[in-house]
Tab-separated table of C-alpha atoms in Angstrom:
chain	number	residue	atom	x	y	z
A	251	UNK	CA	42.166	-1.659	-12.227
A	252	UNK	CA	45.784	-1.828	-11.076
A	253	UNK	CA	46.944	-4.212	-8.686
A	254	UNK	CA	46.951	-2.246	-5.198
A	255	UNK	CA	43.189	-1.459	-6.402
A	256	UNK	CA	42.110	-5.509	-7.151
A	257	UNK	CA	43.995	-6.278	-3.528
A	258	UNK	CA	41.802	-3.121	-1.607
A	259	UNK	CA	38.848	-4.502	-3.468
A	260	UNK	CA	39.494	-8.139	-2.093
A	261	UNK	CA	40.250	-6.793	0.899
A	262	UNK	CA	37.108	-4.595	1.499
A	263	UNK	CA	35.136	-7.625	0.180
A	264	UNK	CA	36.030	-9.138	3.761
A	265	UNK	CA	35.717	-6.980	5.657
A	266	UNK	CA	32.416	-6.274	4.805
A	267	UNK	CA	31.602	-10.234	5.106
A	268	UNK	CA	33.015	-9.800	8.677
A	269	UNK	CA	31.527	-6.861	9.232
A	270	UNK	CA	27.855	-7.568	8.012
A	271	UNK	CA	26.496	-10.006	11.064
A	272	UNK	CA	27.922	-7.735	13.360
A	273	UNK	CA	26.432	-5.014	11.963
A	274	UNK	CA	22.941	-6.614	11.112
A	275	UNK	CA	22.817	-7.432	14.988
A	276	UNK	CA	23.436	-4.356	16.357
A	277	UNK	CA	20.787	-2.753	14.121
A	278	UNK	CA	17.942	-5.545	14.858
A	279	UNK	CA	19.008	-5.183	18.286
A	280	UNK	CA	17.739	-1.256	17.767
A	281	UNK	CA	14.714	-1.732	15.273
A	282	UNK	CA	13.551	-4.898	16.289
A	283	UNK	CA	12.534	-5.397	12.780
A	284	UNK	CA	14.702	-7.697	10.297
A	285	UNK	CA	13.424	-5.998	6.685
A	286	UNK	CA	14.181	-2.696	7.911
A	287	UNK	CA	17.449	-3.657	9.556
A	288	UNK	CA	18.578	-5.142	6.006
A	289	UNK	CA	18.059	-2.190	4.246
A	290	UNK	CA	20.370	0.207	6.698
A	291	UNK	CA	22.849	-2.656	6.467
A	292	UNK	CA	23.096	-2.364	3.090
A	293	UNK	CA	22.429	1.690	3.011
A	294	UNK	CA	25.542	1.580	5.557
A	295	UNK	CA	27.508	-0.416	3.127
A	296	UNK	CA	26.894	1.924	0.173
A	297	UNK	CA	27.807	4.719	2.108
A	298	UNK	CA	31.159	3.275	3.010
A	299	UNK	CA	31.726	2.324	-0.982
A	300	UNK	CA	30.723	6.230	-1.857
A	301	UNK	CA	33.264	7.355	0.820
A	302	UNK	CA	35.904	5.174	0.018
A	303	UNK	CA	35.957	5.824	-3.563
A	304	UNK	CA	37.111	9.607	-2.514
A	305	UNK	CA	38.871	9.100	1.073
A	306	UNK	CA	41.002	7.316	2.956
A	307	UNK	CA	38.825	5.167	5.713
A	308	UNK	CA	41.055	4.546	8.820
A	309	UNK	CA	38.668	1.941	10.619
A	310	UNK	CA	36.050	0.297	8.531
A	311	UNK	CA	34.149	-1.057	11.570
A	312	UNK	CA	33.673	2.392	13.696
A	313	UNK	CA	32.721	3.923	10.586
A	314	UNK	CA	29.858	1.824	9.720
A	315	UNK	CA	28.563	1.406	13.392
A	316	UNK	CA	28.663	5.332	13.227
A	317	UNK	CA	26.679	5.597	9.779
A	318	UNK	CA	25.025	2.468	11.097
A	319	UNK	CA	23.769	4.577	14.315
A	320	UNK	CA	22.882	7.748	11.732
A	321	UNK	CA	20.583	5.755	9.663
A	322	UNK	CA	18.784	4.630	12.435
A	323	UNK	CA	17.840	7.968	14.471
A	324	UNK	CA	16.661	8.960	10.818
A	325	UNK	CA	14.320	5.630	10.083
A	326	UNK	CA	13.229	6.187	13.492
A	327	UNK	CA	12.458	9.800	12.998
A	328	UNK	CA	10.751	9.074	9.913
A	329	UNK	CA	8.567	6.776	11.131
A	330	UNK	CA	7.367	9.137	13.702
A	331	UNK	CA	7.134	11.962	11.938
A	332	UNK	CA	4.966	9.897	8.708
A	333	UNK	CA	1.439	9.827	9.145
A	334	UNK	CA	-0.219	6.537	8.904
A	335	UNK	CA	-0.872	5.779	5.367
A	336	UNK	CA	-2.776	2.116	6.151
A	337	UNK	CA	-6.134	2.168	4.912
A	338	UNK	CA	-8.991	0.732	7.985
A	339	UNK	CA	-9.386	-2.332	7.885
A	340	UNK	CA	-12.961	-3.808	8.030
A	341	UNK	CA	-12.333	-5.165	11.725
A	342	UNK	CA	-11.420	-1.007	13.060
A	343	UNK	CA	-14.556	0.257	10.623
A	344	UNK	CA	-17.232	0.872	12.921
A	345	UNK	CA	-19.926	-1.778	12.282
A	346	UNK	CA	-23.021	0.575	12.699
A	347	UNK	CA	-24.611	1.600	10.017
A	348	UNK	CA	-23.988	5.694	9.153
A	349	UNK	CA	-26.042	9.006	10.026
A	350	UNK	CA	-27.447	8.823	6.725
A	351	UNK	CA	-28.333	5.895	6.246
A	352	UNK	CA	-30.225	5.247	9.370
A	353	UNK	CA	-32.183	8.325	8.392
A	354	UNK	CA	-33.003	6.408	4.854
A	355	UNK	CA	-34.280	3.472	6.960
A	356	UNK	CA	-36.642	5.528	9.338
A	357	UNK	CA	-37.653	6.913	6.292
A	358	UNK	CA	-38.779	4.322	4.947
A	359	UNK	CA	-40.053	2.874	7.569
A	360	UNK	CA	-42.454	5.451	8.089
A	361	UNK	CA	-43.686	5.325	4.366
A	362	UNK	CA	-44.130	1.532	5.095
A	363	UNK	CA	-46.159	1.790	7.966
A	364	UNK	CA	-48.472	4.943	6.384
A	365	UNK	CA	-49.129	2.469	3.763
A	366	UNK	CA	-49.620	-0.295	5.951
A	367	UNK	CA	-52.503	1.390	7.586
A	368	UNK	CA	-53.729	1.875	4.044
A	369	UNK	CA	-54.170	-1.045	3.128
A	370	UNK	CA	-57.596	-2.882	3.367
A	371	UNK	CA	-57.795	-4.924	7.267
A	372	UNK	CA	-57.566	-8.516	5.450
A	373	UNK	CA	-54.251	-7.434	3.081
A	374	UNK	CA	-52.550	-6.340	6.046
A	375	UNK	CA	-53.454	-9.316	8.235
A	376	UNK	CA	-52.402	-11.629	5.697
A	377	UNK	CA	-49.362	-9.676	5.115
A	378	UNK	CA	-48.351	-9.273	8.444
A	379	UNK	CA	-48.753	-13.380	9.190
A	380	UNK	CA	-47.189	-14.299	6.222
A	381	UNK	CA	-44.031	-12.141	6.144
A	382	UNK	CA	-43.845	-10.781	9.473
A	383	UNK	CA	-44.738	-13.716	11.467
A	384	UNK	CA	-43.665	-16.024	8.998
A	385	UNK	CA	-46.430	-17.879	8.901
A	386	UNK	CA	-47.156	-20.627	5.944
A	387	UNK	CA	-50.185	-19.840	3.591
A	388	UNK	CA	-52.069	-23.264	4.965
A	389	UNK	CA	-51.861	-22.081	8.820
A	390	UNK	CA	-53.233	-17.914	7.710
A	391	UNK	CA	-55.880	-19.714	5.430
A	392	UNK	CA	-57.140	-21.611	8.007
A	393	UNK	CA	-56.910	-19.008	10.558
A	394	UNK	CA	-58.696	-16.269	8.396
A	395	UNK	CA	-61.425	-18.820	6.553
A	396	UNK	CA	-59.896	-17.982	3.226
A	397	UNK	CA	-58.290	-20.320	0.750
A	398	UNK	CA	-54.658	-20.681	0.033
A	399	UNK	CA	-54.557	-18.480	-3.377
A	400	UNK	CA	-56.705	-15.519	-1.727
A	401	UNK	CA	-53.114	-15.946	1.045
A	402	UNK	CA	-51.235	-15.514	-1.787
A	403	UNK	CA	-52.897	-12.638	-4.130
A	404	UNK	CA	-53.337	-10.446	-0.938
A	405	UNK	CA	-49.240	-11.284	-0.272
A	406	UNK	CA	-48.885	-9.971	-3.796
A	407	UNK	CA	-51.004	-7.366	-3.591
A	408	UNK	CA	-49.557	-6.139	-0.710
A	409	UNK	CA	-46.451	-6.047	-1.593
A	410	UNK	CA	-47.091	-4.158	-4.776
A	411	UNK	CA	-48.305	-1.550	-2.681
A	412	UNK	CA	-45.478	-1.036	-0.339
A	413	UNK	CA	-43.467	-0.629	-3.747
A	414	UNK	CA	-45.660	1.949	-4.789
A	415	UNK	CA	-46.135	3.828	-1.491
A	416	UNK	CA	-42.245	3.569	-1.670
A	417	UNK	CA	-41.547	4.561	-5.337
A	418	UNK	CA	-44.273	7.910	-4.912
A	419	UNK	CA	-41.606	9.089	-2.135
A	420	UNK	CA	-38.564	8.341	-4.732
A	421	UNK	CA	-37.405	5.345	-2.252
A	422	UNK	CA	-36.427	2.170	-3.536
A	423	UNK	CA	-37.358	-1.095	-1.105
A	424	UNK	CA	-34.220	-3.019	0.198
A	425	UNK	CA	-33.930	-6.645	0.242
A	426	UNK	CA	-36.743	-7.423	-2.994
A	427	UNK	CA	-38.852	-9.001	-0.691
């Protein structure tokens, strides 16, 4: 690097410090968005550095506004022509449960209440207190004159049917319960 070279290099050095908050204004003042502004600032800059290295650049300044000015119409093009890559968020998801799977649950609900019906008159009313109206085993005891472990086979019993009334349809029942 010759000497006329180091001095051009010093000099472009502060130019460009000059030249940079000026510049990073006027392209905020068009974006109105700082991360994006930065990197045309510094896309402007390397421009001017590729040019310079070949031509002769008369006023620094106008030429960077000008690139400056480029840059922008294209980021702003971009960003309207780009589709939106953003995944939905759980907030925009629709919180309703799917076509599908509200068919599943009528399904099952219908095998449920076939089943139901099948049962023997006591298994279902003790079911029904018990887990529907959640009702403690004392209370459906007393209420049906039967002890506390007849509450709970018939619970059990119960249950095991609704599984297999279920599994002969190939549906699985949600929840365990």
């Amino acid at each position: 690097m010759n000497e006329y070279s180091s001095v051009a290099a010093r000099r472009s050095v502060a130019v460009d410090a000059a030249l940079h908050p000026a510049l990073q204004r006027f392209i905020e003042g068009r974006l109105r968005d700082r991360s994006d502004s930065e990197d045309i600032v510094q896309e402007t800059f390397l421009r001017l550095y590729d040019y310079s290295r070949t031509r002769t650049v008369a006023d620094v300044g106008a030429f960077c506004f000008a690139v400056a000015r480029n840059l922008i119409r294209d980021h702003v093009r971009r960003r309207r022509a780009a589709p939106l890559t953003e995944e939905p968020t759980e907030a925009i998801a629709c919180p309703a449960p799917r076509a599908d799977e509200i068919l599943g649950y009528r399904e099952r609900v219908d095998v449920l209440r076939q089943a139901l019906r099948a049962m023997p008159p006591l298994r279902r009313e003790v079911f029904l207190r018990r887990r529907l109206d959640e009702q403690d085993a004392a209370t459906v005891a007393e209420a049906l004159g039967i002890g506390r472990s007849a509450v709970e086979k018939h619970v059990t019993r119960a249950v095991a049917d609704l599984r297999r009334a279920l599994e002969k349809r190939g549906l699985a029942l949600e929840g365990g319960r």
